[in-house]
Short mmCIF file of C-alpha atoms in Angstrom, two decimals:
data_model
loop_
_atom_site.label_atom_id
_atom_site.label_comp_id
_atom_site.label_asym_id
_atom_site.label_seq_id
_atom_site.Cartn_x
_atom_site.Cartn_y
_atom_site.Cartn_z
CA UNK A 29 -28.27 -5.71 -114.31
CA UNK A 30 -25.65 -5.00 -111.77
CA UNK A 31 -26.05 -7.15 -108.30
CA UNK A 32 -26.08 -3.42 -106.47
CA UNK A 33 -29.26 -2.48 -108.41
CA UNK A 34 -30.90 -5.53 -107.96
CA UNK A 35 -30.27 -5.09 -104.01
CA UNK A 36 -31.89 -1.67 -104.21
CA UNK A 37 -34.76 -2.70 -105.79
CA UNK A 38 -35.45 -5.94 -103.85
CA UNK A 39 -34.55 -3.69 -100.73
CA UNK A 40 -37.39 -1.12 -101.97
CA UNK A 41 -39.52 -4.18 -102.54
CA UNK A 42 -39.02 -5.59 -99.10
CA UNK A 43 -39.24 -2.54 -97.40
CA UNK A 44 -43.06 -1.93 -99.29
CA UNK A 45 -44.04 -5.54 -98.53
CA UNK A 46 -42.99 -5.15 -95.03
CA UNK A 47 -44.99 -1.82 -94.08
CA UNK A 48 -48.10 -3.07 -95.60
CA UNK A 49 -47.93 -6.33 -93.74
CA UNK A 50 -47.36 -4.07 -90.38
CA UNK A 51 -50.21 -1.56 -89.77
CA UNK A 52 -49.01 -0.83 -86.49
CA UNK A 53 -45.87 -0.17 -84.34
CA UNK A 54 -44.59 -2.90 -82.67
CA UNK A 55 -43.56 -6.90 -83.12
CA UNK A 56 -45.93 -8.76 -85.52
CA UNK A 57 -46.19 -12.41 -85.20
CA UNK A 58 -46.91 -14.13 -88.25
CA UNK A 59 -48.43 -17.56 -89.82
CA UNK A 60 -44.53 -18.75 -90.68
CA UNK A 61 -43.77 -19.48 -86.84
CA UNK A 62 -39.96 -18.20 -86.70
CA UNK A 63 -40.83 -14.89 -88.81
CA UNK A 64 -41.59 -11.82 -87.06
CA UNK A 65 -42.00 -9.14 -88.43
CA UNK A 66 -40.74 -5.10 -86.61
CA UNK A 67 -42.30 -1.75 -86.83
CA UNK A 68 -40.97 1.46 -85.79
CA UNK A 69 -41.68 4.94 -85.97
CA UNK A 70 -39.05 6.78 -83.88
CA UNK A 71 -35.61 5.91 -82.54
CA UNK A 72 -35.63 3.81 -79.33
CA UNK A 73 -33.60 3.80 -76.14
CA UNK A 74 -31.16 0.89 -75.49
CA UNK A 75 -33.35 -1.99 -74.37
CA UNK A 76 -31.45 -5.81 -73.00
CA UNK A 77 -32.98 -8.41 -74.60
CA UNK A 78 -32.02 -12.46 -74.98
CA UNK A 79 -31.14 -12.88 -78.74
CA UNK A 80 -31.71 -16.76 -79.34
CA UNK A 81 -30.37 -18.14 -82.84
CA UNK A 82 -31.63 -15.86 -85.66
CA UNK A 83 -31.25 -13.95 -89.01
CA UNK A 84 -32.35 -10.26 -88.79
CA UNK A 85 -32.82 -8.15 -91.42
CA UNK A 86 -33.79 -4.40 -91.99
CA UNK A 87 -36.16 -3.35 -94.61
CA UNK A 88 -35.74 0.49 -93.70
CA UNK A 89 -33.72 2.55 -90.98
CA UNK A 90 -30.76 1.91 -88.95
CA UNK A 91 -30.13 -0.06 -85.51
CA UNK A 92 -27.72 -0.69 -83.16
CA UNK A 93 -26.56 -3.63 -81.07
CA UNK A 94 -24.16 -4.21 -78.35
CA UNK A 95 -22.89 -7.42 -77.18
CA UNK A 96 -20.35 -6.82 -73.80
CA UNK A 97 -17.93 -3.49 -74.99
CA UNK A 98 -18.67 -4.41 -78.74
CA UNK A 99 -21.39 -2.77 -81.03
CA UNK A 100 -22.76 -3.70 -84.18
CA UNK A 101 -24.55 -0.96 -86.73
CA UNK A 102 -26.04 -2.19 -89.76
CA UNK A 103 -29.31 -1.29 -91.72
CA UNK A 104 -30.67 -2.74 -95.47
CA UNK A 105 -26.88 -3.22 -96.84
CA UNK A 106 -26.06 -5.91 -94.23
CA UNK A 107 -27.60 -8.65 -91.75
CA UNK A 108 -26.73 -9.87 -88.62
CA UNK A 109 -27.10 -13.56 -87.37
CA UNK A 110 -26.87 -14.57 -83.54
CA UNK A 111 -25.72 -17.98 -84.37
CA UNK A 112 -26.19 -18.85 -80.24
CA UNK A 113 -27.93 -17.43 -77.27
CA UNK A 114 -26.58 -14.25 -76.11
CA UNK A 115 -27.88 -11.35 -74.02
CA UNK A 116 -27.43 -8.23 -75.74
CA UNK A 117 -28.66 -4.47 -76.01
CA UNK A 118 -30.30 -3.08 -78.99
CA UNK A 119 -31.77 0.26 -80.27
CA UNK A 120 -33.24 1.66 -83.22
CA UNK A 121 -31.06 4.94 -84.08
CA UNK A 122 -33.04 5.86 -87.58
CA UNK A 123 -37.10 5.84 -87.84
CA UNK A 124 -39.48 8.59 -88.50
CA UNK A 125 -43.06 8.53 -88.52
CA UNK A 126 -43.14 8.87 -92.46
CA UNK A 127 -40.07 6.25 -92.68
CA UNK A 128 -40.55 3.83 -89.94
CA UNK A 129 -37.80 1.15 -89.18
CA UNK A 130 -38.83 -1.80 -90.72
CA UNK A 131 -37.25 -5.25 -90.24
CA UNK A 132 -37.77 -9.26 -89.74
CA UNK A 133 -36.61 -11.23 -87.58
CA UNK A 134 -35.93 -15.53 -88.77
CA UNK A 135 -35.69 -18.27 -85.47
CA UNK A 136 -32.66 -20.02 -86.81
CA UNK A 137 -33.02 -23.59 -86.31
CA UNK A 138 -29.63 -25.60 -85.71
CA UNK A 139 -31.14 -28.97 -86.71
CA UNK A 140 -32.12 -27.06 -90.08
CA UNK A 141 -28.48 -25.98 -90.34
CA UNK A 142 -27.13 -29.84 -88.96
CA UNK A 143 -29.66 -31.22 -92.01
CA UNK A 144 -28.36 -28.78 -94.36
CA UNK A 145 -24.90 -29.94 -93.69
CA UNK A 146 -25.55 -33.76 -94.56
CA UNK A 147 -27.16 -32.88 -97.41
CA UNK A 148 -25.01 -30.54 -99.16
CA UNK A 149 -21.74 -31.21 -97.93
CA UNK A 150 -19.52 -29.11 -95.48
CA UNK A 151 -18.61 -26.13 -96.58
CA UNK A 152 -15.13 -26.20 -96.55
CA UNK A 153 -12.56 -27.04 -93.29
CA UNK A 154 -13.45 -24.50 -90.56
CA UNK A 155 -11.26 -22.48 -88.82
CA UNK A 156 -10.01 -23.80 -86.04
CA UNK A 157 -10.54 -20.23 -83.66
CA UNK A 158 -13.36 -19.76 -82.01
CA UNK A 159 -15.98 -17.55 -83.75
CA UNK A 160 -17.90 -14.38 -82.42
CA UNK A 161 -21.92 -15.50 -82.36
CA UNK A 162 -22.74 -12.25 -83.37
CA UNK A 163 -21.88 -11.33 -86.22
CA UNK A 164 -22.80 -8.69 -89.64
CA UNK A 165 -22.76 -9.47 -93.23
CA UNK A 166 -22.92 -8.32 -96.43
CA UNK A 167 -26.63 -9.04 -97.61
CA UNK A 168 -26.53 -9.96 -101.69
CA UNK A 169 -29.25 -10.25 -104.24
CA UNK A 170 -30.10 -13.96 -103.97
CA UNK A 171 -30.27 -14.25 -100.12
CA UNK A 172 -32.76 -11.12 -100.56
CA UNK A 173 -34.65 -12.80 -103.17
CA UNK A 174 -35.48 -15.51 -101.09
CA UNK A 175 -36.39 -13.31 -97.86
CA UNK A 176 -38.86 -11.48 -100.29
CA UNK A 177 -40.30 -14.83 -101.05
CA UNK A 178 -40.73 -16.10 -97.88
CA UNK A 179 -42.32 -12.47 -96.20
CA UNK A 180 -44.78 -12.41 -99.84
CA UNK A 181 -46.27 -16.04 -98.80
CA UNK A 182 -47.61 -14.58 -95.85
CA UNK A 183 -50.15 -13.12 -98.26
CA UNK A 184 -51.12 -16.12 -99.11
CA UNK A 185 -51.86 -18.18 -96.08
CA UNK A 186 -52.74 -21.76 -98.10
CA UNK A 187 -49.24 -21.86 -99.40
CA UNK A 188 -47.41 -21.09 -96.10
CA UNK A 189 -47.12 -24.78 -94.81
CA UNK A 190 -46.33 -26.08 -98.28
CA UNK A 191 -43.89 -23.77 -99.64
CA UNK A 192 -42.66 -22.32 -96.64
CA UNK A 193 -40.12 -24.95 -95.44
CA UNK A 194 -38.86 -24.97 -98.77
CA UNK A 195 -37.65 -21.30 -98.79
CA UNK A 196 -36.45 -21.55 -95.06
CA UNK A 197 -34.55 -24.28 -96.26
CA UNK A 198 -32.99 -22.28 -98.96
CA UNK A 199 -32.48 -19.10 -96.93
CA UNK A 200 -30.48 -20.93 -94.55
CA UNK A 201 -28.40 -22.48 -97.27
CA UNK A 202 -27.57 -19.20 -98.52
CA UNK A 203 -26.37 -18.46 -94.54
CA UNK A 204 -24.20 -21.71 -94.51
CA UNK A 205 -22.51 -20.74 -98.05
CA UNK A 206 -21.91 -17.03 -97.23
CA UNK A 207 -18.59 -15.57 -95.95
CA UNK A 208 -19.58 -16.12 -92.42
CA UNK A 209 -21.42 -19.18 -92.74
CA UNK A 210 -18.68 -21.14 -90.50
CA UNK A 211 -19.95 -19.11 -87.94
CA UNK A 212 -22.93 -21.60 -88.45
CA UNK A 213 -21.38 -24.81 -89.27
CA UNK A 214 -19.41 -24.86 -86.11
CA UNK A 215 -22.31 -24.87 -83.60
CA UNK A 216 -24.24 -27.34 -85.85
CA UNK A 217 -21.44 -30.38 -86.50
CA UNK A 218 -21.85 -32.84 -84.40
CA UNK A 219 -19.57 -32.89 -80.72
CA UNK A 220 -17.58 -30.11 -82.29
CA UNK A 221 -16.14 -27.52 -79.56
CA UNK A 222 -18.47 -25.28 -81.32
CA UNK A 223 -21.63 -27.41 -80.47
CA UNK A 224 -20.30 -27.96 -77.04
CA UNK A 225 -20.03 -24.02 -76.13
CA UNK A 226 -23.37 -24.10 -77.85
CA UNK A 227 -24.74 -26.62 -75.61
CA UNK A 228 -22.98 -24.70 -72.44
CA UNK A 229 -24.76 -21.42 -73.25
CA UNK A 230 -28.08 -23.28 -73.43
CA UNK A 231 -27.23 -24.99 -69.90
CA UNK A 232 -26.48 -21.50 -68.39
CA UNK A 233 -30.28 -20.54 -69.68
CA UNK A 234 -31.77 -23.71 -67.80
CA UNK A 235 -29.98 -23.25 -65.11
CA UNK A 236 -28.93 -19.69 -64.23
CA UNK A 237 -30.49 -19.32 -60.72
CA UNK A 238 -28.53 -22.31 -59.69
CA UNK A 239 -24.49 -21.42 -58.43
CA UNK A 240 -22.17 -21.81 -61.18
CA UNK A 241 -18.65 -23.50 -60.94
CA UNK A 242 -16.81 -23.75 -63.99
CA UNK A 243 -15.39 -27.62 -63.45
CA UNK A 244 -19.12 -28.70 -63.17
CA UNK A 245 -20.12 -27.03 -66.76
CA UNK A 246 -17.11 -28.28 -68.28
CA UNK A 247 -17.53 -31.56 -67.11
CA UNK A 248 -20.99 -31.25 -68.33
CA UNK A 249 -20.20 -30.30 -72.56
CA UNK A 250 -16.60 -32.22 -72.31
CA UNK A 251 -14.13 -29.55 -72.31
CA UNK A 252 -11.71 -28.34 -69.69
CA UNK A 253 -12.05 -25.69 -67.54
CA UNK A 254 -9.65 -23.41 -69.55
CA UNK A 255 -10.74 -24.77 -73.08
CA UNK A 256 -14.53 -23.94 -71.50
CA UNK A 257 -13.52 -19.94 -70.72
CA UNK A 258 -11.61 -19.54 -73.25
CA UNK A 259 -14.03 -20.80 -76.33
CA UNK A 260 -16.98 -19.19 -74.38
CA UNK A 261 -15.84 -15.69 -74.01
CA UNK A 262 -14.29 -15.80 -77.74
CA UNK A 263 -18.23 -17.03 -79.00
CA UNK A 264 -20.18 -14.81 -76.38
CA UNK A 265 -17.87 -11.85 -75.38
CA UNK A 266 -18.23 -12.73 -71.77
CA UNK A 267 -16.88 -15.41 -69.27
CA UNK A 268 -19.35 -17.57 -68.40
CA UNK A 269 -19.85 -15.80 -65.07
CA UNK A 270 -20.62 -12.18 -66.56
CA UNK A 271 -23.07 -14.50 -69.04
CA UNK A 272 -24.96 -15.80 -66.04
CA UNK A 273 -25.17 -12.67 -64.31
CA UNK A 274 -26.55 -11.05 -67.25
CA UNK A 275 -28.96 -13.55 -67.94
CA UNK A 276 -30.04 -13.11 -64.43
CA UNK A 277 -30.79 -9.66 -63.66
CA UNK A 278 -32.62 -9.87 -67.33
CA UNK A 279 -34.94 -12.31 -65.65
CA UNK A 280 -34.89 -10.25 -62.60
CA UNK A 281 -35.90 -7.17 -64.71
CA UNK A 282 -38.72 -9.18 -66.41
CA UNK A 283 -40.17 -10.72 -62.91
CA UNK A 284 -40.62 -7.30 -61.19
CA UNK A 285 -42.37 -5.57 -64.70
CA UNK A 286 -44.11 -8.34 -65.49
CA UNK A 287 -45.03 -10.19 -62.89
CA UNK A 288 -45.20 -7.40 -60.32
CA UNK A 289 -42.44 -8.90 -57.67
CA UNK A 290 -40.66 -6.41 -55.68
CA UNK A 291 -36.94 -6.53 -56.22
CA UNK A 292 -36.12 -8.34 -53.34
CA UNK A 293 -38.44 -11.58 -54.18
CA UNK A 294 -36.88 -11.17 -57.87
CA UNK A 295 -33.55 -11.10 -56.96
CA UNK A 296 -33.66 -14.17 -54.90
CA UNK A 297 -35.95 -15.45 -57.43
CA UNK A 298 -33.12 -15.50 -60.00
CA UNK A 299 -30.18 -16.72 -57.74
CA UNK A 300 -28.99 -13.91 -55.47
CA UNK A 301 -28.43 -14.19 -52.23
CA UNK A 302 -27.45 -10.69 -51.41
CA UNK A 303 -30.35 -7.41 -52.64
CA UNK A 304 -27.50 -4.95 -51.79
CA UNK A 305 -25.23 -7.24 -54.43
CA UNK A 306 -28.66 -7.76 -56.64
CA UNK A 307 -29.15 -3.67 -56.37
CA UNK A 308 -25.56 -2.48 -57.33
CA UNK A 309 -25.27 -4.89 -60.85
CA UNK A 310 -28.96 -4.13 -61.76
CA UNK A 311 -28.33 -0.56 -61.70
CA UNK A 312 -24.86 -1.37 -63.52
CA UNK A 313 -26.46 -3.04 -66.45
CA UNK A 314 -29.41 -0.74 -66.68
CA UNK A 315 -28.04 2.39 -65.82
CA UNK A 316 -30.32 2.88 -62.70
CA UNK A 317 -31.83 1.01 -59.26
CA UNK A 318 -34.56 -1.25 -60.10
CA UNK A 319 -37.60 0.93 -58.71
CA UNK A 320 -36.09 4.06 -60.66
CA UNK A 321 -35.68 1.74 -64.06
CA UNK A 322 -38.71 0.12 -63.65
CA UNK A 323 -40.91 3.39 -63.24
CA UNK A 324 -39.04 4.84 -66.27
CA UNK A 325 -40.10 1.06 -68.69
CA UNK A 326 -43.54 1.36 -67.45
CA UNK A 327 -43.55 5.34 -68.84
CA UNK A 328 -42.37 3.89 -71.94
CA UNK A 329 -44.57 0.74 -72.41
#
């Protein structure tokens, strides 16, 4: 049988097992902790979010993801992996009400990935450039095979923490060995500049209220100030300043629709010293002031 008609079936087969295990619209947690599971019924507008390491895949429908000026379309012919921590924008663009957008989302797990390595070997010399952490990929019949697998064993809830770790283990094989698996392998070796822009993007999330100067985080992962910007905007799109100031209006977005603080108590909150400053990037992230984008979320939710 030809590999494209084994996709289309194991797509069709996904796509079933995935509406019957969502009854609703929404995000589904699940008994495999890093699996969620996404319903949708109708497109969606462009919503920030924090991607942290993952594998997403869509069962049915079409989405859309932007990372800084770049945007990423894909739908059950292709995957995308965040092989870091970035802050992004994503939307469905195809779901109807008797075709909902169906997709999972896998927590990639970069000691998984680090164990993979030792055991199987690298998977051949990296490239030396710096690698986008975003990135789309061809999905193939095997990698969906063992997707299937995995989403089918949460019908059977005594085999999940037996059998589980065994196909999580094999899907992220499948990851390493694909065409973009170095994407992978470079934040997982060991005090490679990969790991080290790795480890700088996960500083920036502990510590983005705090002022940022660049000779501090470089000192901090072991890299020079220009190695530091360079690698990090080539990995995240953004300098590390634009990545801090996203993460922090994010967080100031959050705070005020979650928590109920009123923009000025969220935007020193998260690091700013100046509302007027706070103000004029919220509303150029999110396309409005914070009181005008916050009563059009809470119309939405």
């Amino acid at each position: 049988m030809p590999d494209s008609t084994m996709v289309e079936q194991r797509q069709a087969e996904l796509a079933e097992l995935v509406q019957r295990l969502t009854p609703g619209e929404g995000m589904h947690m699940t008994s495999i902790a890093s699996l969620q599971l996404i319903r949708t019924n109708q497109p969606t507008l462009p919503m920030p979010v924090i991607y942290t390491p993952c594998l997403c895949i869509i069962a049915q429908g079409r989405k859309e993801v932007r990372l800084a000026e770049e945007r990423y379309t894909y739908d059950p012919l292709n995957y995308l992996v965040a092989s870091v921590t970035l802050p992004v924008s994503g939307h469905v663009i195809e779901a109807t009400p008797e075709k909902p957008y169906l997709s999972l989302k896998l927590d990639i797990e970069p000691t998984m990935i680090a164990s993979l390595i030792a055991d199987a070997g690298p998977i051949g010399v990296p490239n030396p450039s710096p690698a986008r952490g975003l990135f789309l990929d061809t999905i193939d019949a095997s990698l969906l095979d063992a997707v299937i697998r995995l989403t089918r064993l949460l019908e059977s809830p005594r085999d999940v923490a037996m059998l589980a770790p065994l196909v999580l283990r094999e899907i992220f094989y499948r990851l390493l060995h694909s065409p973009q698996g170095r994407h992978l392998h470079e934040i997982a070796v060991a005090d490679s500049q990969g790991q080290r822009i790795a480890r700088a993007i996960e500083w920036l999330n502990q510590h983005f209220d705090q002022p940022l100067r660049i000779e501090n985080l470089a000192r901090e992962v072991n890299l020079s100030p220009s190695t530091l910007h360079h690698r990090f905007k080539a990995v995240t799109a953004l300098s590390p300043l634009q990545y801090q100031k996203q993460l922090r209006l994010q967080e100031a977005r959050r705070l005020m629709l979650c928590e109920g603080l009123e923009a000025a108590s969220a935007s020193y909150r998260v690091g700013y010293e100046s509302p007027s400053q706070f103000s004029r990037e919220y509303s150029r992230l999110f396309g409005a002031p914070p009181l005008r984008d916050l009563g059009r979320l809470r119309k939405i939710v």
